[in-house]
Amino acid sequence: MEQEQPKIIDANSIITQDNKLYHEFVECISSALDARDPYTGDHSRRVSDTATVLAKMLGLADDEIQEIHIAAHLHDIGKIAVPDAVLNKPSRLTDGEYELMKKHTIWGKEILAGLEFLPQADMGAAYHHERFDGKGYPYGIKGDKIPDIVRIISAADSLDAMSSNRCYRRHCDKDYIISEFEKGAGTQFDADVAQVVVELIKEGRIIL
């Protein structure tokens, strides 16, 4: 039976009507990227939906929420440059393949850097695998050096990764995901963002 994907309160209600066509265009780009990877499917859309709601719950301004919605859709755009043999490998990656896959963050930054109509999207692409304790990649930045927009996208990305089936494992259960965000608060994740994720899951506003 096909796994039912996590459900979350409607992020589209947060996006203004004036920007609807613009966001639909960005969603088309991310859908094209997702089509290259059968194991993640609608990953970019789900990450964007979750990140948008997290931003709203954390009290960010409307313009910041709009930027997060876009940046989250495009956070994995650097995977366009990853060879199919690595991107679609039906088993765990070797160490060398994993190092190549990690470069999607740098490639994503290069693709999006300097685009005035996509503010901060390059940061989402570059830093979404950084950790609050500095043990992430590609640059090992930590704490306050990680932009707020990235702290939210990175939590949404991790949540979707844990709650989705992968070729090498089944999705993680609800209690495990909650425990990972509780343990990772202040280390892997920004503590405030992790707390909101846990609250949304426990309240049933994210259904795993």
Short mmCIF file of C-alpha atoms in Angstrom, two decimals:
data_model
loop_
_atom_site.label_atom_id
_atom_site.label_comp_id
_atom_site.label_asym_id
_atom_site.label_seq_id
_atom_site.Cartn_x
_atom_site.Cartn_y
_atom_site.Cartn_z
CA MET A 1 0.00 0.00 0.00
CA GLU A 2 1.33 3.42 -0.90
CA GLN A 3 2.25 5.52 2.11
CA GLU A 4 0.00 8.48 2.79
CA GLN A 5 2.16 11.59 2.91
CA PRO A 6 2.15 13.89 5.96
CA LYS A 7 -0.73 16.35 6.01
CA ILE A 8 -0.42 19.90 7.28
CA ILE A 9 -2.70 22.90 7.55
CA ASP A 10 -3.14 24.62 4.21
CA ALA A 11 -0.11 26.77 3.45
CA ASN A 12 -1.81 28.30 0.41
CA SER A 13 -4.07 30.31 2.70
CA ILE A 14 -0.99 32.22 3.82
CA ILE A 15 0.13 33.18 0.30
CA THR A 16 -1.35 36.42 -0.98
CA GLN A 17 -3.49 36.44 -4.11
CA ASP A 18 -1.25 39.07 -5.71
CA ASN A 19 1.67 36.62 -5.71
CA LYS A 20 -0.33 33.51 -6.65
CA LEU A 21 0.84 33.28 -10.29
CA TYR A 22 4.42 33.99 -9.28
CA HIS A 23 4.36 31.19 -6.72
CA GLU A 24 2.74 28.81 -9.17
CA PHE A 25 5.66 29.41 -11.55
CA VAL A 26 8.17 28.60 -8.81
CA GLU A 27 6.20 25.47 -7.93
CA CYS A 28 6.43 24.33 -11.56
CA ILE A 29 10.22 24.61 -11.38
CA SER A 30 10.41 22.57 -8.19
CA SER A 31 7.99 19.97 -9.60
CA ALA A 32 10.29 19.52 -12.60
CA LEU A 33 13.16 18.92 -10.19
CA ASP A 34 11.15 16.42 -8.15
CA ALA A 35 10.30 14.50 -11.32
CA ARG A 36 13.98 13.49 -11.61
CA ASP A 37 13.87 11.67 -8.29
CA PRO A 38 11.13 9.04 -7.93
CA TYR A 39 11.97 8.50 -4.25
CA THR A 40 11.18 12.02 -3.10
CA GLY A 41 8.21 12.82 -5.36
CA ASP A 42 6.59 15.99 -4.05
CA HIS A 43 9.37 16.59 -1.53
CA SER A 44 9.96 20.24 -2.44
CA ARG A 45 6.26 21.10 -2.27
CA ARG A 46 5.85 19.40 1.12
CA VAL A 47 8.94 21.15 2.52
CA SER A 48 7.64 24.48 1.26
CA ASP A 49 4.18 23.89 2.78
CA THR A 50 5.66 22.92 6.14
CA ALA A 51 8.21 25.76 6.17
CA THR A 52 5.49 28.28 5.33
CA VAL A 53 3.32 27.17 8.24
CA LEU A 54 6.31 27.11 10.62
CA ALA A 55 7.16 30.68 9.61
CA LYS A 56 3.60 31.75 10.31
CA MET A 57 3.56 30.01 13.71
CA LEU A 58 6.87 31.68 14.61
CA GLY A 59 5.38 35.11 13.95
CA LEU A 60 7.39 36.11 10.88
CA ALA A 61 6.17 39.03 8.77
CA ASP A 62 4.17 38.36 5.61
CA ASP A 63 7.02 39.30 3.28
CA GLU A 64 9.37 36.92 5.12
CA ILE A 65 6.80 34.14 4.87
CA GLN A 66 6.56 34.71 1.11
CA GLU A 67 10.35 34.46 0.79
CA ILE A 68 10.48 31.24 2.82
CA HIS A 69 7.72 29.71 0.69
CA ILE A 70 9.75 30.34 -2.46
CA ALA A 71 13.16 29.45 -1.03
CA ALA A 72 11.88 26.16 0.37
CA HIS A 73 10.46 25.17 -3.02
CA LEU A 74 13.92 25.66 -4.53
CA HIS A 75 16.14 24.40 -1.71
CA ASP A 76 17.15 21.26 -3.65
CA ILE A 77 17.55 22.89 -7.07
CA GLY A 78 21.27 22.03 -7.03
CA LYS A 79 20.31 18.37 -7.53
CA ILE A 80 19.81 19.27 -11.18
CA ALA A 81 23.60 18.93 -11.46
CA VAL A 82 23.79 15.55 -9.68
CA PRO A 83 24.26 12.62 -12.12
CA ASP A 84 21.21 10.36 -12.51
CA ALA A 85 23.23 7.34 -11.47
CA VAL A 86 23.77 8.93 -8.05
CA LEU A 87 20.46 10.78 -7.67
CA ASN A 88 18.36 7.71 -8.52
CA LYS A 89 20.54 4.97 -7.08
CA PRO A 90 18.18 2.35 -5.54
CA SER A 91 20.43 1.69 -2.53
CA ARG A 92 22.62 3.52 -0.06
CA LEU A 93 25.28 5.78 -1.55
CA THR A 94 28.97 5.01 -1.23
CA ASP A 95 31.11 7.53 0.63
CA GLY A 96 32.26 9.03 -2.67
CA GLU A 97 28.72 9.25 -4.03
CA TYR A 98 27.54 10.87 -0.81
CA GLU A 99 30.27 13.50 -1.07
CA LEU A 100 29.11 14.22 -4.62
CA MET A 101 25.47 14.45 -3.51
CA LYS A 102 26.44 16.94 -0.79
CA LYS A 103 27.66 19.32 -3.48
CA HIS A 104 24.03 20.02 -4.47
CA THR A 105 24.07 22.69 -1.79
CA ILE A 106 26.94 24.56 -3.43
CA TRP A 107 25.53 24.09 -6.92
CA GLY A 108 22.14 25.34 -5.75
CA LYS A 109 23.71 28.49 -4.34
CA GLU A 110 25.50 29.12 -7.63
CA ILE A 111 22.27 28.69 -9.63
CA LEU A 112 20.22 31.08 -7.47
CA ALA A 113 22.83 33.64 -6.38
CA GLY A 114 22.19 37.22 -7.46
CA LEU A 115 18.59 36.75 -8.62
CA GLU A 116 16.82 39.83 -7.25
CA PHE A 117 13.37 38.38 -7.90
CA LEU A 118 14.22 35.37 -5.68
CA PRO A 119 15.51 37.03 -2.49
CA GLN A 120 17.33 34.71 -0.10
CA ALA A 121 16.56 31.61 -2.18
CA ASP A 122 20.29 31.01 -2.62
CA MET A 123 20.72 30.83 1.16
CA GLY A 124 18.02 28.18 1.43
CA ALA A 125 19.78 26.12 -1.23
CA ALA A 126 23.26 26.61 0.24
CA TYR A 127 22.67 26.15 3.96
CA HIS A 128 19.70 23.80 4.46
CA HIS A 129 22.02 20.98 5.59
CA GLU A 130 23.86 23.13 8.13
CA ARG A 131 23.29 22.33 11.82
CA PHE A 132 22.82 24.68 14.75
CA ASP A 133 25.88 23.13 16.45
CA GLY A 134 28.11 23.65 13.40
CA LYS A 135 28.35 19.97 12.43
CA GLY A 136 26.47 20.31 9.16
CA TYR A 137 27.65 20.94 5.60
CA PRO A 138 28.93 22.39 3.32
CA TYR A 139 30.42 25.24 5.39
CA GLY A 140 29.97 24.18 9.02
CA ILE A 141 28.37 27.46 10.06
CA LYS A 142 26.43 27.45 13.33
CA GLY A 143 24.14 29.33 15.69
CA ASP A 144 23.33 32.90 14.80
CA LYS A 145 25.36 32.61 11.60
CA ILE A 146 22.58 30.45 10.16
CA PRO A 147 19.87 32.76 8.73
CA ASP A 148 16.38 32.45 10.23
CA ILE A 149 14.96 31.43 6.86
CA VAL A 150 17.37 28.48 6.72
CA ARG A 151 16.63 27.28 10.26
CA ILE A 152 12.99 26.89 9.26
CA ILE A 153 13.67 25.24 5.89
CA SER A 154 16.17 22.83 7.39
CA ALA A 155 13.66 21.66 10.03
CA ALA A 156 10.95 21.22 7.38
CA ASP A 157 13.39 19.31 5.16
CA SER A 158 14.38 16.96 8.00
CA LEU A 159 10.76 16.38 8.97
CA ASP A 160 9.87 15.35 5.43
CA ALA A 161 12.94 13.13 5.14
CA MET A 162 12.03 11.28 8.33
CA SER A 163 8.33 10.93 7.48
CA SER A 164 8.83 9.69 3.89
CA ASN A 165 9.73 6.24 2.58
CA ARG A 166 13.20 5.95 1.11
CA CYS A 167 14.69 3.19 -1.03
CA TYR A 168 16.84 2.03 1.91
CA ARG A 169 14.30 2.40 4.77
CA ARG A 170 10.65 2.92 5.60
CA HIS A 171 9.35 6.18 7.04
CA CYS A 172 9.93 6.80 10.73
CA ASP A 173 7.02 6.68 13.15
CA LYS A 174 5.51 9.65 14.96
CA ASP A 175 7.11 9.04 18.37
CA TYR A 176 10.57 8.65 16.83
CA ILE A 177 10.22 11.89 14.87
CA ILE A 178 9.08 13.79 17.97
CA SER A 179 12.02 12.40 19.95
CA GLU A 180 14.48 13.40 17.21
CA PHE A 181 13.28 17.00 17.23
CA GLU A 182 13.30 17.10 21.03
CA LYS A 183 16.83 15.69 21.18
CA GLY A 184 17.99 17.87 18.30
CA ALA A 185 16.72 21.15 19.74
CA GLY A 186 19.75 23.43 20.07
CA THR A 187 22.09 20.98 18.34
CA GLN A 188 20.77 19.95 14.94
CA PHE A 189 17.89 22.43 14.99
CA ASP A 190 17.14 25.89 16.26
CA ALA A 191 15.41 25.20 19.60
CA ASP A 192 12.42 27.48 18.92
CA VAL A 193 11.79 25.96 15.50
CA ALA A 194 12.08 22.41 16.86
CA GLN A 195 9.59 23.22 19.61
CA VAL A 196 7.02 24.45 17.08
CA VAL A 197 7.46 21.29 14.97
CA VAL A 198 6.85 19.10 18.02
CA GLU A 199 3.80 21.14 19.05
CA LEU A 200 2.26 20.90 15.57
CA ILE A 201 2.74 17.13 15.51
CA LYS A 202 1.34 16.60 19.02
CA GLU A 203 -1.65 18.86 18.29
CA GLY A 204 -2.43 16.89 15.14
CA ARG A 205 -1.80 19.81 12.81
CA ILE A 206 0.88 17.74 11.12
CA ILE A 207 -0.37 14.18 10.67
CA LEU A 208 2.37 11.59 10.17
#
